[in-house]
Amino acid sequence: MTATPADIERYRRNLRDEVDGIALYRALAAAERDPHLREVFLRLAASEERHRDLWVARLREVGAEVPDFRPSFRVRILGWLARRFGTAAVSPIVARMESSAYTMYDDQPEAVAADLPRDERSHARLFRELARSTRSRPIDVDIARLEGRHRAGTGNALRAAVLGANDGLVSNLSLVMGVAGANPGRDVVLLAGLSGLLAGALSMALGEWISVRSSAEAFARQLEIERDELTLMPDEELEELVLIYRAKGLDEEEARATANRIMANRQKALDTLAREELGMSEDEAGNAWVAAITSFLTFSAGAIIPVLPWLIVGGVVGVAASAIASAVGLFGVGAAITLYTGRGILFSGARMLGFGLAASAITFGIGRLIGVSTGI
């Protein structure tokens, strides 16, 4: 077998990464007190050892020297942190590392032939789950979420609506007050306020449309990958589910029974595997147009408040009326945020009121300085 210098360098780079992976998983296993999780980490280490052996064999086949790599400084630090603070403390970091390695083997024919890309995807899924799971959460709640019985879409939509209205109110209040500070006349302030409302709402809507659409397209692509793997490699997908449930604390028998129950229903299996991949199911991908329109309307609802008084009055009265109307709106938004924070209504409302009025006062002052210096 022949190999180019670039191939040999790639083999060595892969070998170094796998040595790090083995050391990391062994360190996590040594630090883990839960026997189920310890077994999961040891299985992952064994998987990485298979990967390591592949690259060692490739280097020997082409007559290249096999380096004696040692674990990197980063891996040694993560191992120390795991021993000192527990594996849960480093799981989010490892999850990001696994996500960055998600496609590292997709374009390497030797790795594809040995099914390494599927292993990397499995590792990434597992650590995403470990990173977002809490040890105090009952195991049956975690499994119910994995099986798609818990939905949080309504709460997230309400939260987005409140924050969208807050963005519109604070940003347009600052704009209106900044222009009003220069005292260019009611028509100019009104034009600026309406322009700011329209520009901000369109920008928010477009950004939301792109975000949701991109997420849906990524989900659709991943769904196709999962569907193919479920058809071509059902046994491997079953073992992946078993591994995930073992990581959650189930023993081997319970984990396998749960995985078998899910795999018995192809659609449920597909939904569960996709949820592990992207953290959502097919009905949670969202509608881009609904998201865009909702974003446009909620931003506009907040942004119109400081503009409304200028439809009727101007000058000092307009500034005062706009400030009062916005103050009421700011307090209301702050009070609504307590739905998520649990803080007192007076505290949250007053805090939002203070920040919003402070921002508007600053822009009003800047506008006044500009107006004086330019003679407006």
Short mmCIF file of C-alpha atoms in Angstrom, two decimals:
data_model
loop_
_atom_site.label_atom_id
_atom_site.label_comp_id
_atom_site.label_asym_id
_atom_site.label_seq_id
_atom_site.Cartn_x
_atom_site.Cartn_y
_atom_site.Cartn_z
CA MET A 1 0.00 0.00 0.00
CA THR A 2 1.28 3.45 -0.91
CA ALA A 3 0.59 6.67 0.91
CA THR A 4 1.52 10.27 0.32
CA PRO A 5 3.30 12.39 2.94
CA ALA A 6 -0.05 14.13 3.49
CA ASP A 7 -1.69 10.76 4.20
CA ILE A 8 1.01 9.82 6.69
CA GLU A 9 0.63 13.15 8.46
CA ARG A 10 -3.13 12.61 8.58
CA TYR A 11 -2.70 9.14 10.07
CA ARG A 12 -0.44 10.55 12.76
CA ARG A 13 -2.82 13.40 13.50
CA ASN A 14 -5.70 10.94 13.84
CA LEU A 15 -3.57 8.73 16.07
CA ARG A 16 -2.76 11.65 18.35
CA ASP A 17 -6.46 12.51 18.64
CA GLU A 18 -7.38 8.92 19.47
CA VAL A 19 -4.67 8.70 22.13
CA ASP A 20 -6.21 11.79 23.71
CA GLY A 21 -9.66 10.22 23.50
CA ILE A 22 -8.54 7.02 25.20
CA ALA A 23 -6.82 8.93 28.00
CA LEU A 24 -9.82 11.22 28.49
CA TYR A 25 -12.38 8.43 28.72
CA ARG A 26 -10.18 6.39 31.04
CA ALA A 27 -9.76 9.44 33.26
CA LEU A 28 -13.52 9.99 33.33
CA ALA A 29 -14.08 6.32 34.17
CA ALA A 30 -11.57 6.53 37.02
CA ALA A 31 -13.24 9.65 38.40
CA GLU A 32 -16.83 8.41 38.05
CA ARG A 33 -18.53 6.92 41.10
CA ASP A 34 -21.65 5.75 39.31
CA PRO A 35 -20.90 2.20 38.07
CA HIS A 36 -23.25 2.59 35.10
CA LEU A 37 -21.52 5.72 33.86
CA ARG A 38 -18.13 4.22 34.58
CA GLU A 39 -18.97 1.32 32.29
CA VAL A 40 -20.12 3.76 29.59
CA PHE A 41 -16.81 5.64 29.73
CA LEU A 42 -14.85 2.39 29.58
CA ARG A 43 -16.83 1.34 26.51
CA LEU A 44 -16.03 4.65 24.87
CA ALA A 45 -12.36 4.16 25.69
CA ALA A 46 -12.50 0.72 24.08
CA SER A 47 -14.05 2.27 20.98
CA GLU A 48 -11.24 4.82 20.79
CA GLU A 49 -8.70 2.03 21.21
CA ARG A 50 -10.14 0.38 18.10
CA HIS A 51 -9.72 3.68 16.27
CA ARG A 52 -6.15 4.00 17.53
CA ASP A 53 -5.30 0.50 16.37
CA LEU A 54 -6.56 1.36 12.88
CA TRP A 55 -4.16 4.29 12.50
CA VAL A 56 -1.26 2.36 14.02
CA ALA A 57 -1.89 -0.40 11.47
CA ARG A 58 -2.06 2.11 8.61
CA LEU A 59 1.25 3.68 9.58
CA ARG A 60 2.92 0.29 9.80
CA GLU A 61 1.49 -0.80 6.46
CA VAL A 62 3.13 2.12 4.68
CA GLY A 63 6.41 1.68 6.56
CA ALA A 64 6.09 4.91 8.55
CA GLU A 65 7.26 5.42 12.11
CA VAL A 66 4.54 5.12 14.75
CA PRO A 67 4.94 8.01 17.22
CA ASP A 68 4.67 7.31 20.93
CA PHE A 69 2.11 10.00 21.69
CA ARG A 70 1.23 11.00 25.24
CA PRO A 71 -2.04 12.61 26.37
CA SER A 72 -2.16 16.33 25.70
CA PHE A 73 -2.04 18.98 28.41
CA ARG A 74 -5.72 19.75 27.82
CA VAL A 75 -6.74 16.14 28.44
CA ARG A 76 -4.62 15.94 31.58
CA ILE A 77 -6.29 19.10 32.91
CA LEU A 78 -9.76 17.71 32.15
CA GLY A 79 -8.85 14.50 33.95
CA TRP A 80 -7.70 16.48 36.99
CA LEU A 81 -10.92 18.52 36.98
CA ALA A 82 -13.00 15.35 36.72
CA ARG A 83 -11.21 13.84 39.70
CA ARG A 84 -11.50 17.04 41.69
CA PHE A 85 -15.04 18.17 40.84
CA GLY A 86 -16.70 15.14 39.24
CA THR A 87 -17.37 14.12 35.65
CA ALA A 88 -20.51 16.27 35.44
CA ALA A 89 -18.32 19.37 35.72
CA VAL A 90 -16.38 18.53 32.55
CA SER A 91 -19.17 16.89 30.52
CA PRO A 92 -20.14 20.16 28.76
CA ILE A 93 -16.52 20.69 27.72
CA VAL A 94 -16.22 17.13 26.45
CA ALA A 95 -19.54 17.55 24.63
CA ARG A 96 -18.13 20.53 22.73
CA MET A 97 -14.98 18.56 21.91
CA GLU A 98 -17.05 15.67 20.58
CA SER A 99 -19.23 18.03 18.56
CA SER A 100 -16.16 19.56 16.93
CA ALA A 101 -15.01 16.04 16.00
CA TYR A 102 -18.44 15.11 14.65
CA THR A 103 -17.43 15.08 10.97
CA MET A 104 -13.66 14.60 11.31
CA TYR A 105 -13.74 11.19 9.60
CA ASP A 106 -16.48 11.78 7.03
CA ASP A 107 -14.06 12.48 4.18
CA GLN A 108 -11.41 9.88 5.14
CA PRO A 109 -11.97 6.64 3.17
CA GLU A 110 -10.04 4.44 5.59
CA ALA A 111 -12.18 5.68 8.47
CA VAL A 112 -15.43 5.36 6.54
CA ALA A 113 -14.59 1.76 5.65
CA ALA A 114 -14.07 1.01 9.36
CA ASP A 115 -17.31 2.80 10.34
CA LEU A 116 -15.52 5.42 12.44
CA PRO A 117 -17.85 8.32 11.48
CA ARG A 118 -20.80 6.52 13.07
CA ASP A 119 -18.80 6.05 16.27
CA GLU A 120 -17.98 9.76 16.42
CA ARG A 121 -21.64 10.70 15.95
CA SER A 122 -22.60 8.29 18.71
CA HIS A 123 -20.04 9.80 21.09
CA ALA A 124 -21.28 13.31 20.32
CA ARG A 125 -24.88 12.33 21.02
CA LEU A 126 -24.02 10.68 24.27
CA PHE A 127 -22.10 13.65 25.63
CA ARG A 128 -24.78 16.10 24.54
CA GLU A 129 -27.15 14.13 26.71
CA LEU A 130 -24.73 13.94 29.62
CA ALA A 131 -24.08 17.68 29.39
CA ARG A 132 -27.73 18.66 29.54
CA SER A 133 -28.90 16.05 32.04
CA THR A 134 -28.83 16.76 35.76
CA ARG A 135 -28.04 14.16 38.34
CA SER A 136 -30.97 15.19 40.51
CA ARG A 137 -33.60 14.70 37.80
CA PRO A 138 -35.53 11.44 38.13
CA ILE A 139 -34.52 8.88 35.55
CA ASP A 140 -38.06 8.34 34.28
CA VAL A 141 -38.39 12.05 33.50
CA ASP A 142 -35.26 11.89 31.35
CA ILE A 143 -36.54 8.85 29.49
CA ALA A 144 -39.94 10.42 28.95
CA ARG A 145 -38.26 13.45 27.44
CA LEU A 146 -36.15 11.22 25.19
CA GLU A 147 -39.26 9.39 24.03
CA GLY A 148 -40.90 12.65 23.03
CA ARG A 149 -43.63 12.93 25.64
CA HIS A 150 -42.54 16.29 27.05
CA ARG A 151 -42.82 19.47 25.02
CA ALA A 152 -41.74 22.98 25.97
CA GLY A 153 -42.64 24.85 22.81
CA THR A 154 -45.39 26.97 24.34
CA GLY A 155 -43.21 28.28 27.17
CA ASN A 156 -40.37 29.08 24.80
CA ALA A 157 -42.72 30.93 22.44
CA LEU A 158 -44.12 33.03 25.30
CA ARG A 159 -40.62 33.85 26.50
CA ALA A 160 -39.58 34.86 22.96
CA ALA A 161 -42.64 37.09 22.68
CA VAL A 162 -41.83 38.92 25.92
CA LEU A 163 -38.18 39.41 24.97
CA GLY A 164 -39.14 40.51 21.46
CA ALA A 165 -41.44 43.19 22.83
CA ASN A 166 -38.70 44.27 25.23
CA ASP A 167 -36.18 44.61 22.38
CA GLY A 168 -38.57 46.72 20.36
CA LEU A 169 -39.48 48.97 23.25
CA VAL A 170 -35.96 49.64 24.53
CA SER A 171 -34.33 50.09 21.12
CA ASN A 172 -37.01 52.36 19.67
CA LEU A 173 -37.37 54.37 22.87
CA SER A 174 -33.64 55.08 22.74
CA LEU A 175 -33.90 56.04 19.07
CA VAL A 176 -36.90 58.31 19.57
CA MET A 177 -35.37 60.04 22.57
CA GLY A 178 -32.05 60.50 20.79
CA VAL A 179 -33.73 62.20 17.84
CA ALA A 180 -36.08 64.18 20.10
CA GLY A 181 -33.09 65.45 22.06
CA ALA A 182 -31.85 67.26 18.95
CA ASN A 183 -35.29 68.94 18.71
CA PRO A 184 -35.69 68.67 14.92
CA GLY A 185 -39.49 68.90 15.06
CA ARG A 186 -42.35 66.46 15.65
CA ASP A 187 -42.48 65.20 12.06
CA VAL A 188 -38.82 64.19 12.07
CA VAL A 189 -39.12 62.42 15.44
CA LEU A 190 -42.22 60.61 14.22
CA LEU A 191 -40.52 59.59 10.98
CA ALA A 192 -37.47 58.35 12.86
CA GLY A 193 -39.61 56.36 15.28
CA LEU A 194 -41.69 54.69 12.56
CA SER A 195 -38.57 53.99 10.51
CA GLY A 196 -36.87 52.44 13.53
CA LEU A 197 -39.93 50.30 14.20
CA LEU A 198 -40.11 49.05 10.63
CA ALA A 199 -36.36 48.48 10.24
CA GLY A 200 -36.04 46.69 13.57
CA ALA A 201 -39.11 44.52 13.07
CA LEU A 202 -38.05 43.49 9.56
CA SER A 203 -34.54 42.72 10.76
CA MET A 204 -35.86 40.61 13.64
CA ALA A 205 -38.29 38.80 11.35
CA LEU A 206 -35.65 38.04 8.76
CA GLY A 207 -33.20 36.84 11.38
CA GLU A 208 -35.83 34.59 12.94
CA TRP A 209 -36.86 33.21 9.54
CA ILE A 210 -33.27 32.36 8.64
CA SER A 211 -32.62 30.83 12.05
CA VAL A 212 -35.70 28.60 12.06
CA ARG A 213 -35.37 27.68 8.39
CA SER A 214 -31.71 26.74 8.80
CA SER A 215 -32.54 24.69 11.86
CA ALA A 216 -35.34 22.88 10.02
CA GLU A 217 -33.08 22.15 7.03
CA ALA A 218 -30.33 20.84 9.30
CA PHE A 219 -32.87 18.70 11.10
CA ALA A 220 -34.24 17.31 7.82
CA ARG A 221 -30.74 16.37 6.69
CA GLN A 222 -29.96 14.72 10.00
CA LEU A 223 -33.27 12.87 9.86
CA GLU A 224 -32.26 11.36 6.52
CA ILE A 225 -28.93 10.23 7.99
CA GLU A 226 -30.69 8.66 10.96
CA ARG A 227 -33.27 6.98 8.72
CA ASP A 228 -30.51 5.42 6.61
CA GLU A 229 -28.57 4.25 9.65
CA LEU A 230 -31.72 2.82 11.19
CA THR A 231 -32.30 0.80 8.01
CA LEU A 232 -28.72 -0.27 7.36
CA MET A 233 -27.43 -0.67 10.93
CA PRO A 234 -30.33 -1.35 13.31
CA ASP A 235 -28.18 -3.34 15.73
CA GLU A 236 -25.69 -0.50 16.08
CA GLU A 237 -28.49 2.01 16.67
CA LEU A 238 -29.96 -0.29 19.32
CA GLU A 239 -26.62 -0.47 21.11
CA GLU A 240 -26.36 3.31 20.96
CA LEU A 241 -29.69 3.69 22.75
CA VAL A 242 -28.63 1.10 25.32
CA LEU A 243 -25.46 3.09 25.94
CA ILE A 244 -27.42 6.32 26.42
CA TYR A 245 -29.80 4.74 28.93
CA ARG A 246 -26.91 3.13 30.78
CA ALA A 247 -25.41 6.61 31.07
CA LYS A 248 -28.65 7.72 32.69
CA GLY A 249 -28.31 5.14 35.44
CA LEU A 250 -30.35 2.18 34.18
CA ASP A 251 -28.83 -1.24 34.55
CA GLU A 252 -28.10 -3.35 31.48
CA GLU A 253 -31.40 -5.22 31.51
CA GLU A 254 -33.56 -2.11 31.97
CA ALA A 255 -31.60 -0.13 29.39
CA ARG A 256 -31.88 -2.89 26.80
CA ALA A 257 -35.59 -3.38 27.47
CA THR A 258 -36.22 0.36 27.03
CA ALA A 259 -34.14 0.49 23.85
CA ASN A 260 -35.89 -2.59 22.43
CA ARG A 261 -39.28 -1.05 23.16
CA ILE A 262 -38.32 2.10 21.28
CA MET A 263 -36.74 0.23 18.37
CA ALA A 264 -39.90 -1.88 17.95
CA ASN A 265 -41.61 1.24 16.61
CA ARG A 266 -39.62 2.60 13.68
CA GLN A 267 -41.07 6.11 13.88
CA LYS A 268 -40.51 6.34 17.62
CA ALA A 269 -36.95 5.08 17.15
CA LEU A 270 -36.31 7.65 14.43
CA ASP A 271 -37.75 10.45 16.55
CA THR A 272 -35.69 9.41 19.60
CA LEU A 273 -32.44 9.17 17.66
CA ALA A 274 -33.07 12.51 15.98
CA ARG A 275 -33.85 14.08 19.35
CA GLU A 276 -30.52 12.85 20.66
CA GLU A 277 -28.80 14.28 17.59
CA LEU A 278 -30.30 17.77 17.52
CA GLY A 279 -32.18 17.99 20.80
CA MET A 280 -35.60 18.24 19.16
CA SER A 281 -38.20 16.12 17.40
CA GLU A 282 -39.76 16.60 13.98
CA ASP A 283 -42.74 18.60 15.25
CA GLU A 284 -40.39 20.95 17.15
CA ALA A 285 -38.45 22.11 14.11
CA GLY A 286 -40.84 25.04 13.79
CA ASN A 287 -42.40 27.00 10.97
CA ALA A 288 -40.12 29.73 9.65
CA TRP A 289 -42.97 31.97 8.50
CA VAL A 290 -44.84 31.72 11.79
CA ALA A 291 -41.64 32.53 13.66
CA ALA A 292 -40.90 35.51 11.39
CA ILE A 293 -44.39 36.96 11.63
CA THR A 294 -44.51 36.46 15.38
CA SER A 295 -41.13 38.15 15.77
CA PHE A 296 -42.25 41.05 13.58
CA LEU A 297 -45.45 41.57 15.57
CA THR A 298 -43.94 41.28 19.04
CA PHE A 299 -41.07 43.64 18.21
CA SER A 300 -43.54 46.10 16.67
CA ALA A 301 -45.80 45.91 19.71
CA GLY A 302 -42.98 47.13 21.90
CA ALA A 303 -41.50 49.60 19.42
CA ILE A 304 -44.80 51.42 18.80
CA ILE A 305 -45.22 52.49 22.42
CA PRO A 306 -42.70 55.38 22.43
CA VAL A 307 -43.95 56.51 19.00
CA LEU A 308 -47.68 56.75 19.73
CA PRO A 309 -47.60 60.07 21.69
CA TRP A 310 -45.80 61.75 18.79
CA LEU A 311 -48.81 61.08 16.56
CA ILE A 312 -50.69 63.64 18.68
CA VAL A 313 -48.23 65.98 20.39
CA GLY A 314 -44.67 67.16 20.01
CA GLY A 315 -41.96 69.14 21.79
CA VAL A 316 -41.52 68.81 25.53
CA VAL A 317 -45.01 67.36 25.90
CA GLY A 318 -44.20 64.68 23.33
CA VAL A 319 -40.98 63.77 25.14
CA ALA A 320 -42.77 63.53 28.48
CA ALA A 321 -45.71 61.55 27.09
CA SER A 322 -43.39 59.16 25.29
CA ALA A 323 -41.33 58.66 28.44
CA ILE A 324 -44.42 57.99 30.55
CA ALA A 325 -45.95 55.55 28.06
CA SER A 326 -42.63 53.74 27.71
CA ALA A 327 -42.17 53.64 31.48
CA VAL A 328 -45.48 51.81 31.81
CA GLY A 329 -44.46 49.42 29.03
CA LEU A 330 -41.02 48.79 30.56
CA PHE A 331 -42.50 48.02 33.95
CA GLY A 332 -45.01 45.65 32.32
CA VAL A 333 -42.26 43.81 30.44
CA GLY A 334 -40.20 43.52 33.59
CA ALA A 335 -43.21 42.15 35.44
CA ALA A 336 -43.81 39.59 32.68
CA ILE A 337 -40.22 38.38 32.93
CA THR A 338 -40.96 37.21 36.49
CA LEU A 339 -42.79 34.28 34.89
CA TYR A 340 -39.33 32.86 34.15
CA THR A 341 -37.16 34.30 36.91
CA GLY A 342 -39.46 33.88 39.90
CA ARG A 343 -38.36 37.29 41.24
CA GLY A 344 -40.84 39.79 42.67
CA ILE A 345 -42.89 41.88 40.24
CA LEU A 346 -41.85 45.17 41.82
CA PHE A 347 -38.17 44.29 41.69
CA SER A 348 -38.17 43.06 38.08
CA GLY A 349 -40.45 45.83 36.87
CA ALA A 350 -38.39 48.54 38.57
CA ARG A 351 -35.14 47.07 37.27
CA MET A 352 -36.37 47.04 33.68
CA LEU A 353 -37.78 50.53 34.12
CA GLY A 354 -34.48 51.84 35.45
CA PHE A 355 -32.37 50.32 32.66
CA GLY A 356 -34.75 51.43 29.91
CA LEU A 357 -35.07 55.01 31.13
CA ALA A 358 -31.32 55.25 31.72
CA ALA A 359 -30.64 54.21 28.11
CA SER A 360 -33.18 56.71 26.80
CA ALA A 361 -31.75 59.49 28.98
CA ILE A 362 -28.28 58.85 27.59
CA THR A 363 -29.45 58.96 23.97
CA PHE A 364 -31.57 62.05 24.69
CA GLY A 365 -28.52 63.77 26.12
CA ILE A 366 -26.41 62.82 23.11
CA GLY A 367 -29.13 64.07 20.81
CA ARG A 368 -29.30 67.35 22.72
CA LEU A 369 -25.54 67.85 22.42
CA ILE A 370 -25.63 67.15 18.69
CA GLY A 371 -28.59 69.47 18.24
CA VAL A 372 -26.87 72.31 20.06
CA SER A 373 -23.58 71.88 18.21
CA THR A 374 -25.25 71.79 14.79
CA GLY A 375 -27.73 74.53 15.55
CA ILE A 376 -30.83 72.40 14.99
#
